[in-house]
Tab-separated table of C-alpha atoms in Angstrom:
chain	number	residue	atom	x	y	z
A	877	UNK	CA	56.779	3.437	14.960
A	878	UNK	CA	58.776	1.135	12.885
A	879	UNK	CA	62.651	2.164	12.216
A	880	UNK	CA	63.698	2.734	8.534
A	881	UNK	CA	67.116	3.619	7.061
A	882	UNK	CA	64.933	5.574	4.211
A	883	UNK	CA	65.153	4.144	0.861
A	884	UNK	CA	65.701	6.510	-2.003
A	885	UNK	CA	61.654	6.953	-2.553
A	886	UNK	CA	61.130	7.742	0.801
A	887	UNK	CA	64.115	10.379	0.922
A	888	UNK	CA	62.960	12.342	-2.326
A	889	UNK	CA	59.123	11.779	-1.034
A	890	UNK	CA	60.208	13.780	2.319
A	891	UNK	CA	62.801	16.432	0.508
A	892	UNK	CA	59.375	17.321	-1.367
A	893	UNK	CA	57.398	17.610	1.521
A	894	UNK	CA	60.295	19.679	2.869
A	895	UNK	CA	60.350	21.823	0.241
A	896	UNK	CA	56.593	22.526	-0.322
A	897	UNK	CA	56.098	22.878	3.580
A	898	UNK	CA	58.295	25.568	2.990
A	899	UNK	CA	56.373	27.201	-0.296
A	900	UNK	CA	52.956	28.039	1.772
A	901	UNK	CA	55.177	29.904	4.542
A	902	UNK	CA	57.206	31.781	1.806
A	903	UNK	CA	53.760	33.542	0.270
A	904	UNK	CA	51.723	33.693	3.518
A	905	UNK	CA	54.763	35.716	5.282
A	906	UNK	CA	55.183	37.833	2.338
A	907	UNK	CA	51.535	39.384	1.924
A	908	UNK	CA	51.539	39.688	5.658
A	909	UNK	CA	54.589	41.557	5.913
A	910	UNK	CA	53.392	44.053	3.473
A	911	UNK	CA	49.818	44.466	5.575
A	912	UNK	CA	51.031	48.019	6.813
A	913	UNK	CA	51.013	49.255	3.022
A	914	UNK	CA	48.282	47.023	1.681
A	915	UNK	CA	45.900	48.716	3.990
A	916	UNK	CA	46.980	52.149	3.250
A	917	UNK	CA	47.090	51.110	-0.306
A	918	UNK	CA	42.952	50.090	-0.162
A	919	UNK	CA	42.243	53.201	2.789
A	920	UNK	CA	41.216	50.572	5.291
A	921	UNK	CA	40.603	51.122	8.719
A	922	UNK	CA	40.951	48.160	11.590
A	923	UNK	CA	37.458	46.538	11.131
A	924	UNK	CA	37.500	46.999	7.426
A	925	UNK	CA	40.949	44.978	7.412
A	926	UNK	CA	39.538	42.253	9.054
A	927	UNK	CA	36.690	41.465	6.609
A	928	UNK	CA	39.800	42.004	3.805
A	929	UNK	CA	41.642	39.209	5.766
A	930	UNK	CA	38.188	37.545	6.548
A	931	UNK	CA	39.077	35.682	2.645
A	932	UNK	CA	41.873	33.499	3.788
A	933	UNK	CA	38.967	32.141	6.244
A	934	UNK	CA	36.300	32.161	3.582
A	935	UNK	CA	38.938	30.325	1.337
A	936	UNK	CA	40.179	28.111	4.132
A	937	UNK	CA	36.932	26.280	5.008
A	938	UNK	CA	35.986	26.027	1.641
A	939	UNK	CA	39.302	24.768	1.233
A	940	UNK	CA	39.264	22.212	4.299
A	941	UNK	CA	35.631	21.201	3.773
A	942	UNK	CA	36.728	19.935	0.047
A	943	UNK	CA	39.348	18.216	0.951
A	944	UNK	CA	38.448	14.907	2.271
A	945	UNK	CA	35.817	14.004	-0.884
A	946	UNK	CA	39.000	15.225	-3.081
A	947	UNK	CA	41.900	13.163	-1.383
A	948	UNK	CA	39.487	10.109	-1.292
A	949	UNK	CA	38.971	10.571	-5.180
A	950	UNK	CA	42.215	12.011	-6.410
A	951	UNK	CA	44.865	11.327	-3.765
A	952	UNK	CA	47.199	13.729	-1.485
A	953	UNK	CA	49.846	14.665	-4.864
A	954	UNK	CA	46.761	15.782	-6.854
A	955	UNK	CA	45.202	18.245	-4.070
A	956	UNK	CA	48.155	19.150	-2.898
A	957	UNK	CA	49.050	20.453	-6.442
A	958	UNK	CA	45.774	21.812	-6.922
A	959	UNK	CA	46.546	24.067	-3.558
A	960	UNK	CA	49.817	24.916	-3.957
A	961	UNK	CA	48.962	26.415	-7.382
A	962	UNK	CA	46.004	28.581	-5.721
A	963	UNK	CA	48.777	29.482	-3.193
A	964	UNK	CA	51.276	30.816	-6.148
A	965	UNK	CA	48.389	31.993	-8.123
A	966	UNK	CA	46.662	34.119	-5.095
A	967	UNK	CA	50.269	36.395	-4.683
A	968	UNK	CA	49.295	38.269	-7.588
A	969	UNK	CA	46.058	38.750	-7.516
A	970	UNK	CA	46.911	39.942	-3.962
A	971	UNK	CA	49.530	42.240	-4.870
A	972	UNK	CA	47.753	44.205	-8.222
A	973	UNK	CA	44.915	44.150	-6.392
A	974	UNK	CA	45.857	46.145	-3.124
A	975	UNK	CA	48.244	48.155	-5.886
A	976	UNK	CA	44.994	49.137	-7.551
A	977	UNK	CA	43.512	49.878	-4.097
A	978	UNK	CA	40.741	47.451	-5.101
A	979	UNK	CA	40.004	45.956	-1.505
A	980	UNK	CA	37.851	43.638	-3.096
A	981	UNK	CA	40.397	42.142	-5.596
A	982	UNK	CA	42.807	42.173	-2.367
A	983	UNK	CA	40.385	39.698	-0.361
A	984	UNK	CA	39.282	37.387	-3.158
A	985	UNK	CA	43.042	37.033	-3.909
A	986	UNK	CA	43.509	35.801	0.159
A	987	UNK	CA	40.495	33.717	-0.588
A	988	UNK	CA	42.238	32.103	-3.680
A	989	UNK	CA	44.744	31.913	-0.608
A	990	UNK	CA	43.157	30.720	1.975
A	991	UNK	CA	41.238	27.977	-0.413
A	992	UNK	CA	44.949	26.797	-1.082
A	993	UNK	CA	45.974	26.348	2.070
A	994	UNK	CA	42.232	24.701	2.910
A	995	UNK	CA	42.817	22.131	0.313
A	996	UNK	CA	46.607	21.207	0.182
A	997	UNK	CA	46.675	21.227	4.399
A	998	UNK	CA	44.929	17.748	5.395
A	999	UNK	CA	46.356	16.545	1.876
A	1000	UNK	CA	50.486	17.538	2.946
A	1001	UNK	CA	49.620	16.529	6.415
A	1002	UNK	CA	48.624	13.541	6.063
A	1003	UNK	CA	51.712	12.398	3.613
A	1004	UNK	CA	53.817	14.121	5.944
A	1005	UNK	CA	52.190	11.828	9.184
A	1006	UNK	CA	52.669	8.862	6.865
A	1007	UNK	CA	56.705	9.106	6.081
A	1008	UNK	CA	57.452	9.833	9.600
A	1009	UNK	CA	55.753	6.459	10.540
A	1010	UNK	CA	57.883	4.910	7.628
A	1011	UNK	CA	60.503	6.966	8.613
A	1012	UNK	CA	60.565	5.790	12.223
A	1013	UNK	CA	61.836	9.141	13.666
A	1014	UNK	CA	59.616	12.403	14.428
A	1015	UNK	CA	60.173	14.601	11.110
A	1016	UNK	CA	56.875	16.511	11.570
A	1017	UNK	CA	58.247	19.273	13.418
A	1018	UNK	CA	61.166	19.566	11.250
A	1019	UNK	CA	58.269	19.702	8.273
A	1020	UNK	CA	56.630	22.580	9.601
A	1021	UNK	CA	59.888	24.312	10.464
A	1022	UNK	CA	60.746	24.271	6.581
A	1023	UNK	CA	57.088	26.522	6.811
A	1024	UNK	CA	58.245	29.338	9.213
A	1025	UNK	CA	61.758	29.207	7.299
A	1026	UNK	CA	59.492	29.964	4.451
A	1027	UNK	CA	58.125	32.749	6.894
A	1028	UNK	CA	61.200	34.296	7.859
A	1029	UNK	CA	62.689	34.328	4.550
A	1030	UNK	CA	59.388	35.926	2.641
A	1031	UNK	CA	59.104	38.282	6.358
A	1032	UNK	CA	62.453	39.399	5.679
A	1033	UNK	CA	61.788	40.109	1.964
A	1034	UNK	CA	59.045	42.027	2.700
A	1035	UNK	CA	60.580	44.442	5.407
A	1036	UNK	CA	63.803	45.263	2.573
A	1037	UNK	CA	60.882	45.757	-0.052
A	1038	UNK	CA	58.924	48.141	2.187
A	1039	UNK	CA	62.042	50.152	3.115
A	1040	UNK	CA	63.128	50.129	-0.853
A	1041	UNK	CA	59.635	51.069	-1.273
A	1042	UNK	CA	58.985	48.505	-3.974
A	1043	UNK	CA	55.775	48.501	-4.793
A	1044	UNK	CA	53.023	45.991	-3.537
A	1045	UNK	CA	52.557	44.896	-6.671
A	1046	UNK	CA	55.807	43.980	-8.291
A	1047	UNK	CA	57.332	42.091	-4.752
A	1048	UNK	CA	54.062	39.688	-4.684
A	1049	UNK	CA	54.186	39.138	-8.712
A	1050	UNK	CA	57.909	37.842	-7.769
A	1051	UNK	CA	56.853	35.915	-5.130
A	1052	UNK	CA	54.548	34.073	-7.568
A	1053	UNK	CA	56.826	33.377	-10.107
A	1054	UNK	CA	59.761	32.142	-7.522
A	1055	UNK	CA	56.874	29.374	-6.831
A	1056	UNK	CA	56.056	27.941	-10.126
A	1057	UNK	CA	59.435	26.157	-10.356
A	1058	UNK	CA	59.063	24.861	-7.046
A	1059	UNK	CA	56.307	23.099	-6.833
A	1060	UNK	CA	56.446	21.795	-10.480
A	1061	UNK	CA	60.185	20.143	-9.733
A	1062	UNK	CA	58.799	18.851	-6.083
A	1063	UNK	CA	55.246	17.579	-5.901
A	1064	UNK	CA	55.615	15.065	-8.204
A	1065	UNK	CA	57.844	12.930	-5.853
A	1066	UNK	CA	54.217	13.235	-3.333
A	1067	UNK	CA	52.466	9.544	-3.317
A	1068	UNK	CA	49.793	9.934	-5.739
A	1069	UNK	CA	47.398	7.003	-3.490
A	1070	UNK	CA	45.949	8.682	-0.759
A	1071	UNK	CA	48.084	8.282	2.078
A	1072	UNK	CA	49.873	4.707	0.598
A	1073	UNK	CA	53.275	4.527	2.174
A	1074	UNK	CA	56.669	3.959	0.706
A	1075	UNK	CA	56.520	0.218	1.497
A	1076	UNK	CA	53.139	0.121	-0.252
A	1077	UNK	CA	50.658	-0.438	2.845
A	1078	UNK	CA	47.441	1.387	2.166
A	1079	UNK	CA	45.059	3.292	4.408
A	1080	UNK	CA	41.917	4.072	4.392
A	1081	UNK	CA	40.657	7.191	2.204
A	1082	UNK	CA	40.279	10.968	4.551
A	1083	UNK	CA	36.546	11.048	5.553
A	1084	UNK	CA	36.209	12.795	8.488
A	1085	UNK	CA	32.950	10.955	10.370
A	1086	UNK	CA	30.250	11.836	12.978
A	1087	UNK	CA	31.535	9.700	15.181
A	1088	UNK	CA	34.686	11.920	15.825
A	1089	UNK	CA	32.255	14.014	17.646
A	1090	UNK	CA	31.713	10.911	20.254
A	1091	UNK	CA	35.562	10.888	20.482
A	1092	UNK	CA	36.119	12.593	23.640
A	1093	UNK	CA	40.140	12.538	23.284
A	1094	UNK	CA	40.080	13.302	19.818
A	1095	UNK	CA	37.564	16.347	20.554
A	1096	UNK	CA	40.230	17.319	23.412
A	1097	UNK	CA	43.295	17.112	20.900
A	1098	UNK	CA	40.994	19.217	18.808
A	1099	UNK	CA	40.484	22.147	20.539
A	1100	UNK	CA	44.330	22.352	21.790
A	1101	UNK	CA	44.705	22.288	17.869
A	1102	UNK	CA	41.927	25.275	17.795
A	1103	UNK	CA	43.824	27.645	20.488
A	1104	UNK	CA	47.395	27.334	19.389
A	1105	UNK	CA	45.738	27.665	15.642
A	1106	UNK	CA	44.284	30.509	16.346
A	1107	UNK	CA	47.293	32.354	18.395
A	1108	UNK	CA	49.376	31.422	15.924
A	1109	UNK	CA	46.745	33.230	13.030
A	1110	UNK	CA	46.676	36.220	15.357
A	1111	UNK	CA	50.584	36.863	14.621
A	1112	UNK	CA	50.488	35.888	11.336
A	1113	UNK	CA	47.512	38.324	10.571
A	1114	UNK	CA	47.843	41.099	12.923
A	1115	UNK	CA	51.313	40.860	14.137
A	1116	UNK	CA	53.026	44.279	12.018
A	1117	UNK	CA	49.886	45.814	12.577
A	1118	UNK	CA	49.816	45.273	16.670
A	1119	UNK	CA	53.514	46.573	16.650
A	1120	UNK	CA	52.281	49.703	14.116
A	1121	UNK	CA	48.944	50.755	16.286
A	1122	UNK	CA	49.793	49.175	19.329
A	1123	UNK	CA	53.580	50.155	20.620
A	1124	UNK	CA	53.889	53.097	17.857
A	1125	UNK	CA	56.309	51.093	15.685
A	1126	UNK	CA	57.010	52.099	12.037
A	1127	UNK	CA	55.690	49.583	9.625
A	1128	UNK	CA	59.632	48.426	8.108
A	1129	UNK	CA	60.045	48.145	12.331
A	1130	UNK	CA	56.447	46.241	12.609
A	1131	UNK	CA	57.761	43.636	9.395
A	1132	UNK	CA	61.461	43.232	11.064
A	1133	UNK	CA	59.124	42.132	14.832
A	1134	UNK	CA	57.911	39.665	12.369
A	1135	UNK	CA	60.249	38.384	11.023
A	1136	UNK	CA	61.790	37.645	14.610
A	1137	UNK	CA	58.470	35.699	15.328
A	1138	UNK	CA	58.845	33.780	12.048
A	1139	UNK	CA	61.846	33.032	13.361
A	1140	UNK	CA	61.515	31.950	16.634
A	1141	UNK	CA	58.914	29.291	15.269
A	1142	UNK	CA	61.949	28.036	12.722
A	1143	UNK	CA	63.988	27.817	15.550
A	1144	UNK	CA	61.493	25.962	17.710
A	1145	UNK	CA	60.029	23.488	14.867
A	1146	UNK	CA	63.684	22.358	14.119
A	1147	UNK	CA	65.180	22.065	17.447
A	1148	UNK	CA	61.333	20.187	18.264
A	1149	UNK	CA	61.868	16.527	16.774
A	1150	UNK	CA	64.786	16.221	19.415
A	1151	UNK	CA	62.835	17.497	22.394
A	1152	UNK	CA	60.063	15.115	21.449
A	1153	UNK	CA	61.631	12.070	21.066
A	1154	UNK	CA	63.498	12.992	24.882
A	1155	UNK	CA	60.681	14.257	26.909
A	1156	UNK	CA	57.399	13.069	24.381
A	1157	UNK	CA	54.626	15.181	23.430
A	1158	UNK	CA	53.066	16.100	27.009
A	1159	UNK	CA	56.096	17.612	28.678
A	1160	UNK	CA	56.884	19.757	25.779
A	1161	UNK	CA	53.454	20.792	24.767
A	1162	UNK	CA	53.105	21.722	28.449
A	1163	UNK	CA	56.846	24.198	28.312
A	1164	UNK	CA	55.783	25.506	24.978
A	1165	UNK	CA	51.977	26.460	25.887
A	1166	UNK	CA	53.125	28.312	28.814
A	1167	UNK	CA	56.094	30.125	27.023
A	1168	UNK	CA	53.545	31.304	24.512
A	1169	UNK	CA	50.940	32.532	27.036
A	1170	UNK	CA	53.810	34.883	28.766
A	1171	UNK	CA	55.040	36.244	25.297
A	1172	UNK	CA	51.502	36.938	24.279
A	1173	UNK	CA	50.694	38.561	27.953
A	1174	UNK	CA	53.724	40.346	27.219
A	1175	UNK	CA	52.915	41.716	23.891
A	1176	UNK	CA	49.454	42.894	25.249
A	1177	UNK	CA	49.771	43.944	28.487
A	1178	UNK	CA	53.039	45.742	28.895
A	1179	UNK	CA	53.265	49.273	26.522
A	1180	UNK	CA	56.588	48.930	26.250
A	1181	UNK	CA	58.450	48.184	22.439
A	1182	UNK	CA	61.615	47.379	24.004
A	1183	UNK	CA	60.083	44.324	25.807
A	1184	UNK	CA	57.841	43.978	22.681
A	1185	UNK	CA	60.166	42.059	20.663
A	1186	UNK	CA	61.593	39.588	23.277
A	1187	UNK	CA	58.353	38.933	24.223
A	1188	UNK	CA	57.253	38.239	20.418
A	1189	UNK	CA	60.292	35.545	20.613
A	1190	UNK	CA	58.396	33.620	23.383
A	1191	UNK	CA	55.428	33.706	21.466
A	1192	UNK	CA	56.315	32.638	18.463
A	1193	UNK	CA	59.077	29.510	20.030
A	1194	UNK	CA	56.099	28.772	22.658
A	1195	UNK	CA	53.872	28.208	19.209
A	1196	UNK	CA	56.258	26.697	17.183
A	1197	UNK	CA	55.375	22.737	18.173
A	1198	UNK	CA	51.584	23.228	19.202
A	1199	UNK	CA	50.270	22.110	15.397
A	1200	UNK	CA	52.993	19.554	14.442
A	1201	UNK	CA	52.273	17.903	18.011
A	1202	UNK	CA	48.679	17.899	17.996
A	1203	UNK	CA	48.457	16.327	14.092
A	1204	UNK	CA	50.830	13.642	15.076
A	1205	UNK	CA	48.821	12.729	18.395
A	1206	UNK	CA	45.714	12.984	16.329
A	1207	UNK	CA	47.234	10.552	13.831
A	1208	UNK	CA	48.508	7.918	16.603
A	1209	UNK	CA	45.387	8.171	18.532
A	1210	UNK	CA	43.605	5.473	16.317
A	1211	UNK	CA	44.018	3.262	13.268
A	1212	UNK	CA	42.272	5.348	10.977
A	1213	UNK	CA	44.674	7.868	11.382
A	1214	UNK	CA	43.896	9.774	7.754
A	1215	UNK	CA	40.129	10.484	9.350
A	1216	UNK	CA	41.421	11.868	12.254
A	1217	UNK	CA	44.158	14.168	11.077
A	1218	UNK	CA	41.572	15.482	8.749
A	1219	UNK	CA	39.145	15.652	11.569
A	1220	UNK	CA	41.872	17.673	14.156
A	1221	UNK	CA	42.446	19.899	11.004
A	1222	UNK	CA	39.303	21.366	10.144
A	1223	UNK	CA	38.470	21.865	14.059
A	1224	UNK	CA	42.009	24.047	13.848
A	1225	UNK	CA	40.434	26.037	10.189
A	1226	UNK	CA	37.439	26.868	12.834
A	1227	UNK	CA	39.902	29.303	14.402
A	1228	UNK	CA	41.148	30.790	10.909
A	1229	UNK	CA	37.296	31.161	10.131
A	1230	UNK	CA	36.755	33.289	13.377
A	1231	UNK	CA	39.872	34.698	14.270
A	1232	UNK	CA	40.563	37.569	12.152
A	1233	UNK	CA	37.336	39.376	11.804
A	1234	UNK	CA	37.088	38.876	15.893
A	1235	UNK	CA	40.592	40.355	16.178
A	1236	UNK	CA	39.535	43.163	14.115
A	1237	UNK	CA	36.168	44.293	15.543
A	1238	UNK	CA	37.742	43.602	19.147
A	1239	UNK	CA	40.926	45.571	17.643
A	1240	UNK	CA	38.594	48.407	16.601
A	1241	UNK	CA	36.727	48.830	19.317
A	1242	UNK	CA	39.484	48.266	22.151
A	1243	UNK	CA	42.545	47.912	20.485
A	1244	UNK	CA	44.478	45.360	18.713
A	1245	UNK	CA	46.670	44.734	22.137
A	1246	UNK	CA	43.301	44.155	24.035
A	1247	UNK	CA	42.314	42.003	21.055
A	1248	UNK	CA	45.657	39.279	21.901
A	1249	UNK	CA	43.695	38.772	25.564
A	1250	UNK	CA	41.493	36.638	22.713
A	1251	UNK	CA	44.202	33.645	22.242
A	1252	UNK	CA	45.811	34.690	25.523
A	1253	UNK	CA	42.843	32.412	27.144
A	1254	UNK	CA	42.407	30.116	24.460
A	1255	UNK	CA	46.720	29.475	24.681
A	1256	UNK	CA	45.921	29.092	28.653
A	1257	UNK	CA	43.060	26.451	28.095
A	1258	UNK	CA	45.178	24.582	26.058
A	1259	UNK	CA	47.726	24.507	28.350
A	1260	UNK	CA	45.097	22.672	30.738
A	1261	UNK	CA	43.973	20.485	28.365
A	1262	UNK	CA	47.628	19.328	27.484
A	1263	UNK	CA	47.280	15.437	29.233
A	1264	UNK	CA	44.769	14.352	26.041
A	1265	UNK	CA	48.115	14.717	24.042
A	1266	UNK	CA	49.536	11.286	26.005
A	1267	UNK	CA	46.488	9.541	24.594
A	1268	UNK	CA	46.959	7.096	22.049
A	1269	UNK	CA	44.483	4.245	20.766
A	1270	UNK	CA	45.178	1.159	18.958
A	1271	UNK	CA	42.602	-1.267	17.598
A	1272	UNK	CA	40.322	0.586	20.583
A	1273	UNK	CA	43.147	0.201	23.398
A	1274	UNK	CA	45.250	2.916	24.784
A	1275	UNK	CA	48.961	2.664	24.089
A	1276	UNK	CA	51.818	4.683	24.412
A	1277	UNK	CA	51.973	7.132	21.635
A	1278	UNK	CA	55.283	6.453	19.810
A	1279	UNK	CA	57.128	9.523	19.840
A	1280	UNK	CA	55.589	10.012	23.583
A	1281	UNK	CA	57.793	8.770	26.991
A	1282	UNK	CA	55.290	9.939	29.401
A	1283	UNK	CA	53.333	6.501	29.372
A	1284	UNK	CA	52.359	7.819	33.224
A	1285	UNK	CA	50.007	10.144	31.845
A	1286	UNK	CA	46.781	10.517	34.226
A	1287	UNK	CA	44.347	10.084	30.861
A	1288	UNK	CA	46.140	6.749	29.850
């Protein structure tokens, strides 16, 4: 990874991708935080909550699936626009919807949603990948810490509007129009060319291929991307509502435990590009896999609230660096580096597509703490899988990944 002192294109380019990393976790955190009252609000029971959340998947693979053909044709500023809007638009449709106690205008507002997050996340990736190469320092992590600070912040919003007892409706039509300034000031600093870099070197257009299926370390980076996805989903969805039906917690209580996880990923996801660029990506995805799989075990196993909400700290710092680590291996691991974050990306959406109706038929049916045991294994297998991280391919040879020390690895 070449060093750069960051000229003034490439500091506004990465401020914006700062900034609308941050949007996405802002909205998602806010809805989720308010899941408590949105499903008394449509008289939902477990299972019938999980086909409401089952939009954000709907909207996600729709969303991911899209992507690719659009990035190739319009370029990462003008789908991640087009998503970011869907995002703003979605809150809402989300809100006056559940307010109504129309459950159907509640999911096809997390569809507009999830189809936001779909598009814009291969499209913000991807630019993101590309300034920390022309950057010359790991800024991914940091990038996806702006996201849970988004979290926390819209998390702790939505606690002090449940306990104000603000309505559903008015806090997510706010949330909306805090957005529209945002992105309009910010995504216009994006490169509008694909994945074209500061210093004006192009890459080849996002088109995932078959022969990513024949790519045994890629496939491997993959489904590490798949687990922590999907453990990190299983917070974000279910997280007030374990704490509610699981340890007996009031919903303002079940937000709050939420906003602690949201919090613990900001912490991790900032504090990451140090660790990274010390130990590289295999020691550290190694610490945080295993810190996740005890808070998770914790948060399922043990019927206790008091240990509930360190435990939900582990989880969310053991989670914080799983995504950020796997797109940047994914984007070292070969020269066409767009393909393969795109291709790492959509095998991560599988979990978003599966997770939350699973978590909700195993939640109604065992319990929403029996549910975690779900991306308790997958977190586990990931752990085991964590030596394809130290693989990196250049023109067809294995290197050293750049932000990655461990050159010792057993798969290099």
């Amino acid at each position: 990874m070449r060093k750069s002192g960051g000229s003034p294109v490439l500091r506004r380019r990465r401020f914006a991708l700062f900034t609308l990393f941050t949007l996405p976790g802002l909205a998602i955190a806010s809805w989720v935080a308010r899941t408590p009252d949105i499903r008394i609000a449509i008289h939902a029971s477990t299972q019938e909550m999980g086909i409401v959340l089952f939009g954000v998947s709907i909207g996600s693979m729709l969303g991911i699936v899209l992507s690719p053909w659009l990035i190739a044709r319009f370029g990462t500023r003008a789908v991640t626009a087009a998503g970011m809007a869907c995002i703003v638009v979605s809150m809402p449709v989300v809100g006056l919807g559940a307010e109504a106690g129309l459950a159907g205008a509640a999911a096809g507002g997390l569809c507009l949603f999830g189809l936001g997050m779909g598009g814009s996340e291969i499209a913000i990736n991807s630019e993101a990948a590309a300034v920390e190469r022309a950057a010359g320092v790991s800024v991914l992590p940091a990038m996806h810490g702006c996201f849970s600070l988004g979290t926390v912040v819209g998390s702790l919003a939505g606690a002090c509007c449940s306990l104000a007892d603000v309505s559903i409706g008015v806090h997510l039509v706010l949330v909306g129009c805090i957005g529209v300034p945002i992105l309009v000031a910010q995504v216009r600093h994006l490169s509008p060319h694909g994945r074209s870099s500061v210093a004006g070197d192009r890459t080849e257009p996002v088109a995932p291929s078959g022969k990513r299926w024949r790519d045994r370390p890629l496939l491997l980076i993959g489904a590490i991307v798949l687990a922590m996805a999907l453990a990190e989903g299983a917070a974000t969805d279910w997280l007030p509502l374990v704490m509610v039906d699981g340890h007996g917690s009031s919903p303002v209580a079940g937000s709050l435990v939420f906003t602690a996880f949201s919090a613990a990923m900001t912490v991790g996801r900032f504090g990451g590009g140090r660790l990274l660029n010390r130990f590289g990506r295999v020691a550290v995805f190694r610490v945080s896999a295993a810190t996740a799989a005890i808070g998770i075990g914790c948060v399922a196993l043990v019927d206790n609230q008091i240990l509930a909400a360190p435990a939900v700290l582990l989880w969310g710092l053991g989670l914080s660096l799983g995504f950020p680590i796997a797109i940047s291996a994914a984007g070292d691991s070969g020269t066409d580096s767009s393909a393969r974050v795109a291709f790492v990306a959509t095998m991560g959406y599988v979990a978003f597509l599966v997770g939350p109706p699973t978590l909700g038929i195993l939640g109604e049916d065992y319990g929403l703490r029996a549910a975690l045991l779900l991306p308790l294994g997958l977190v586990v297998v990931a752990f085991l899988l964590t030596p394809a991280l130290g693989v990196s391919v250049n023109a067809g040879r294995p290197t050293c990944a750049s932000s990655d020390r461990l050159c010792d690895s057993p798969l290099r």
